[in-house]
Coordinates of C-alpha atoms in Angstrom, one line a residue:
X1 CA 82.9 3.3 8.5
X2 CA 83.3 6.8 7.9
X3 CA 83.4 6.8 4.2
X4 CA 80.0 4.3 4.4
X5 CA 78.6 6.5 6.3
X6 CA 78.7 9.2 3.9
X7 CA 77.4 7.2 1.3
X8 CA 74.3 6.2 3.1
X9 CA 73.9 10.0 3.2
X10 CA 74.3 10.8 0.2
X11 CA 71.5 8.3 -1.1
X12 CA 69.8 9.7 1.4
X13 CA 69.5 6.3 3.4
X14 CA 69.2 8.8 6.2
X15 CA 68.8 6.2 9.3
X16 CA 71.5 3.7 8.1
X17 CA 74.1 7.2 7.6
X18 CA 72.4 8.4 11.3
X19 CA 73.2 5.1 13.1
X20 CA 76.7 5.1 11.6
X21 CA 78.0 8.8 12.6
X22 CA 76.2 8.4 16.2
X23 CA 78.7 5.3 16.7
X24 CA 81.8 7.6 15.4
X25 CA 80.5 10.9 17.1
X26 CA 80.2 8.9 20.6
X27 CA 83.9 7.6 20.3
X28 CA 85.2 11.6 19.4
X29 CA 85.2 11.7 15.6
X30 CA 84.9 15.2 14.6
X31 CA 83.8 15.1 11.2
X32 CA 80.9 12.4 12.2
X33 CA 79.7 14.8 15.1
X34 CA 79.6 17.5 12.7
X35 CA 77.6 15.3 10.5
X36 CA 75.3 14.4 13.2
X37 CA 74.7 17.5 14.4
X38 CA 73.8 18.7 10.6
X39 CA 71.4 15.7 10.6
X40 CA 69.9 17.1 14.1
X41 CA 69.9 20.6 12.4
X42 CA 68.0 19.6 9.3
X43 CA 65.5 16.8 11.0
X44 CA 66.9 13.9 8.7
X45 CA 66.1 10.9 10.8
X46 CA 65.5 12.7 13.8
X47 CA 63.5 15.2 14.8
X48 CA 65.1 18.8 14.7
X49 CA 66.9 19.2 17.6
X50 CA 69.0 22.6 17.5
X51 CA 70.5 22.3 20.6
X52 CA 71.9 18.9 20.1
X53 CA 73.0 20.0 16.8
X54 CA 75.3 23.0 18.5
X55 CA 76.3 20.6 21.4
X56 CA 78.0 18.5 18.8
X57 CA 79.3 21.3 16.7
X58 CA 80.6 22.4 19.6
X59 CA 82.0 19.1 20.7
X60 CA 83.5 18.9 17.2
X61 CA 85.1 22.6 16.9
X62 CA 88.0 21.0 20.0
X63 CA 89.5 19.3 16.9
X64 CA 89.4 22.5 14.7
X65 CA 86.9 20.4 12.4
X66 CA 86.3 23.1 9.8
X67 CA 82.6 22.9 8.8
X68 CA 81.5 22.5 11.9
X69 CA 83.3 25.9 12.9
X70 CA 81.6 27.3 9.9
X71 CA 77.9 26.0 11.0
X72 CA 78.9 27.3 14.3
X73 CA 79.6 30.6 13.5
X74 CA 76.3 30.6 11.2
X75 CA 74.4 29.8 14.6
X76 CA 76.4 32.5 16.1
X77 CA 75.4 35.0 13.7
X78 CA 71.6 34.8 13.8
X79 CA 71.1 33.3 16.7
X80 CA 68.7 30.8 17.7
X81 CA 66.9 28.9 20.4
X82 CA 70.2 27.6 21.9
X83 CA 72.7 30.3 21.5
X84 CA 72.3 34.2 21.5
X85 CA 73.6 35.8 18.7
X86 CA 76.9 37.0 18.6
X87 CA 79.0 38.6 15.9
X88 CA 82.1 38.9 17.3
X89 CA 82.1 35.0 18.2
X90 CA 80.8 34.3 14.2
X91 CA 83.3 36.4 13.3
X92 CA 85.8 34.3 14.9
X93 CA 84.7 30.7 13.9
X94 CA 84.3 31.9 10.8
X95 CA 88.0 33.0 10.2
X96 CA 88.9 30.0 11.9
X97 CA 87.3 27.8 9.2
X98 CA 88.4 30.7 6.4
X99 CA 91.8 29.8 7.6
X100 CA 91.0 25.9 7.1
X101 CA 90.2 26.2 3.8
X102 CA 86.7 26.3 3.9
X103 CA 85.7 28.1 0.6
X104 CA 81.9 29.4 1.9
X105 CA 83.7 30.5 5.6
X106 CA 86.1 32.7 3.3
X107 CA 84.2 34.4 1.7
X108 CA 81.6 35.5 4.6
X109 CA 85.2 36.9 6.6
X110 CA 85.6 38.3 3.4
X111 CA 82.0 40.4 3.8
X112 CA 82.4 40.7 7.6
X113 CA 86.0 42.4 6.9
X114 CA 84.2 44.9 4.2
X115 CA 80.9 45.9 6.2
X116 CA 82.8 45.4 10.1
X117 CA 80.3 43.5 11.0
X118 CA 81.7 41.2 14.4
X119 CA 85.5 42.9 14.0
X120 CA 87.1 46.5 12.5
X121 CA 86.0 47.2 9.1
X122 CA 89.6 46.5 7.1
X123 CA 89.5 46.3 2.9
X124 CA 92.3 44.8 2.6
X125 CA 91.8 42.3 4.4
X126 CA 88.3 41.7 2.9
X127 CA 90.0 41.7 -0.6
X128 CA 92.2 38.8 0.6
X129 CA 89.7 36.3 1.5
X130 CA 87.3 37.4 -0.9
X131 CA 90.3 36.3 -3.2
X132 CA 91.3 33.5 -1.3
X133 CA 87.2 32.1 -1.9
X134 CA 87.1 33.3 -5.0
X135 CA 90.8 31.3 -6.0
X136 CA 88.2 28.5 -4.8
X137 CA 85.4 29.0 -7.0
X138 CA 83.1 30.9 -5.0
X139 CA 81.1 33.3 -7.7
X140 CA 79.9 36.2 -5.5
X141 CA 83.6 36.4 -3.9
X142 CA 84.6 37.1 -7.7
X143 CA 82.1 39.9 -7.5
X144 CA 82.3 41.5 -4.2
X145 CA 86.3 41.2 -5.1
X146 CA 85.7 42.7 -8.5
X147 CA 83.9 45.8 -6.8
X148 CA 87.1 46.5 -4.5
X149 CA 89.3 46.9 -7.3
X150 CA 86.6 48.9 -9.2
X151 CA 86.5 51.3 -6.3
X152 CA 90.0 51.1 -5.2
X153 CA 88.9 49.8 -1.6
X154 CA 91.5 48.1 0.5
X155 CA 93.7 47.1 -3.3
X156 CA 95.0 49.8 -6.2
X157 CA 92.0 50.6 -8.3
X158 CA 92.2 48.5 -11.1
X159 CA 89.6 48.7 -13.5
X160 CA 91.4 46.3 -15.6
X161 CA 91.2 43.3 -12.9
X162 CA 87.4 44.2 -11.7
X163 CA 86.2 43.2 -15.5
X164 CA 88.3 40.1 -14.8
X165 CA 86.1 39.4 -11.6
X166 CA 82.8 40.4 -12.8
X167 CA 83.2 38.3 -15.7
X168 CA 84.1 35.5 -13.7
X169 CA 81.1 35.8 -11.7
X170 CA 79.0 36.6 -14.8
X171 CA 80.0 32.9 -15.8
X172 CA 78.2 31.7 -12.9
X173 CA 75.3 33.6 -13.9
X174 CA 75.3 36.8 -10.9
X175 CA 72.9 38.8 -11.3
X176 CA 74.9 41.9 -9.7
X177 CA 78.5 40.9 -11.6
X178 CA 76.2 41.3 -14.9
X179 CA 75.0 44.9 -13.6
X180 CA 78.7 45.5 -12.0
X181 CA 80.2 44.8 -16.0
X182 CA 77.8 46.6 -17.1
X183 CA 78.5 49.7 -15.3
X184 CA 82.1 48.9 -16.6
X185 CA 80.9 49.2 -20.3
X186 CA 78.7 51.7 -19.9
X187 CA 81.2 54.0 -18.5
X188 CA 84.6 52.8 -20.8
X189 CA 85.9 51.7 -17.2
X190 CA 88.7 49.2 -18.3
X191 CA 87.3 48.1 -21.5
X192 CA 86.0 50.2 -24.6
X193 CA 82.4 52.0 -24.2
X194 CA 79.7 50.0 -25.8
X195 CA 76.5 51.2 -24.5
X196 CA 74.9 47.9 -26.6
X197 CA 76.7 45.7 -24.1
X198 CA 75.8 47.7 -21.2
X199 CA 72.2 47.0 -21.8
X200 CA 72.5 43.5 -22.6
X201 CA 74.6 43.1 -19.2
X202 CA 71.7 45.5 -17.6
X203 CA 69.1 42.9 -19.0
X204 CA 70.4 39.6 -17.6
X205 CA 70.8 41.7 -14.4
X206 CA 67.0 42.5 -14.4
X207 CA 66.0 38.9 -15.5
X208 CA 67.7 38.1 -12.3
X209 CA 66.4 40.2 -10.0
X210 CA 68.6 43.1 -9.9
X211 CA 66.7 45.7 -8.7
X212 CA 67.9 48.8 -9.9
X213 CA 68.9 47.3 -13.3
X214 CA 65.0 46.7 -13.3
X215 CA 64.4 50.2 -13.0
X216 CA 67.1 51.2 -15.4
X217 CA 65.6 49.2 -17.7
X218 CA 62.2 50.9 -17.0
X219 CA 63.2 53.7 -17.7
X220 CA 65.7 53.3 -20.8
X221 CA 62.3 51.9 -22.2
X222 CA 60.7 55.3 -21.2
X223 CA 63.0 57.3 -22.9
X224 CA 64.3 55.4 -25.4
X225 CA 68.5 56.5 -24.4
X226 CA 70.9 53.5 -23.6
X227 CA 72.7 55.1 -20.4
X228 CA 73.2 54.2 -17.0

């Protein structure tokens, strides 16, 4: 019923998946309350109901279901209409579905552990899940990794491995991993100098956003020198 159930959602025959997890949620299946309460969250067949939706997260977390521990904590972190927020307790859930598996809760320990935000600031220990996520497939973990070994935060510098990162995250178009490598060429960090690259790594940056690589960008044009 389960399985169904997720197929209804995910041709969004909302109602028919609703009805289906509200019959598993009532008779204690984790994984359907989690589902129910994202429905709740989201106002798919129902109207938005955020306290439901942490009622059943919370109802759900007694099993250790992992996502629902990782919607919790994001409740916990911002806060909302029925919880205050609370980093220390996002902090927590969050480790607790890090240490599940979940890919997305890793890598937010991971940033929690490097800005000690909810817990001591510790490097090392935001290298680990920020490698653990990034072993997973999570870009900006391959970035935010790649920037500890380029600084020699909480791992042995290693100018070497934070090309390896960035460029991994570059693959999944980042706009920062494209400035981040481009720092790296621009500097002979790891790889040989080539100012050339640097700017066409600055470039994709700005396309995406990147701030400062806009105004790099600026003013390279200004002056007409290819430098960081």
């Amino acid at each position: 019923m389960l399985q169904k159930a997720h197929e209804f959602y995910n041709k969004k025959s909302f109602d028919q998946a609703f009805e289906l997890y509200k019959k598993l949620a009532d008779n204690g299946d984790s994984l359907a309350q989690t589902s129910l309460a994202f429905m709740y969250q989201r106002g798919e067949s129902v109207e938005v109901d955020i306290k439901k939706a942490f009622e059943l997260y919370t109802k759900a977390i007694i099993e250790k279901q992992p996502y629902a521990l990782f919607n919790l904590a994001i409740m916990y972190q911002h806060g909302n209409e029925a919880v205050q927020k609370d980093e220390k307790k996002a902090h927590q859930l969050f480790l607790d579905s890090a240490i599940a598996g979940v890919h997305l809760a890793q890598y937010q320990v991971g940033l929690l552990f490097e800005k000690g935000i909810g817990c001591t600031q510790n490097y090392s220990e935001a290298a680990f899940w920020y490698e653990e996520a990034a072993k997973r497939g999570h870009a900006e973990a391959f970035n935010n990794l790649g920037v500890l070994y380029k600084e020699g935060l909480g791992v042995e510098q290693n100018y070497h491995r934070a090309n390896i990162c960035f460029s991994r995250a570059c693959e999944k178009d980042i706009a920062t991993a494209y400035y981040n490598l481009g720092q790296l060429y621009d500097g002979g960090l790891g790889v040989e100098r080539d100012h050339q690259k640097a700017l066409e790594l600055c470039r994709k940056a700005a396309f995406g956003g990147h701030k400062k690589a806009k105004n790099i960008i600026k003013k390279l044009q200004e002056s007409g020198k290819i430098v960081f």
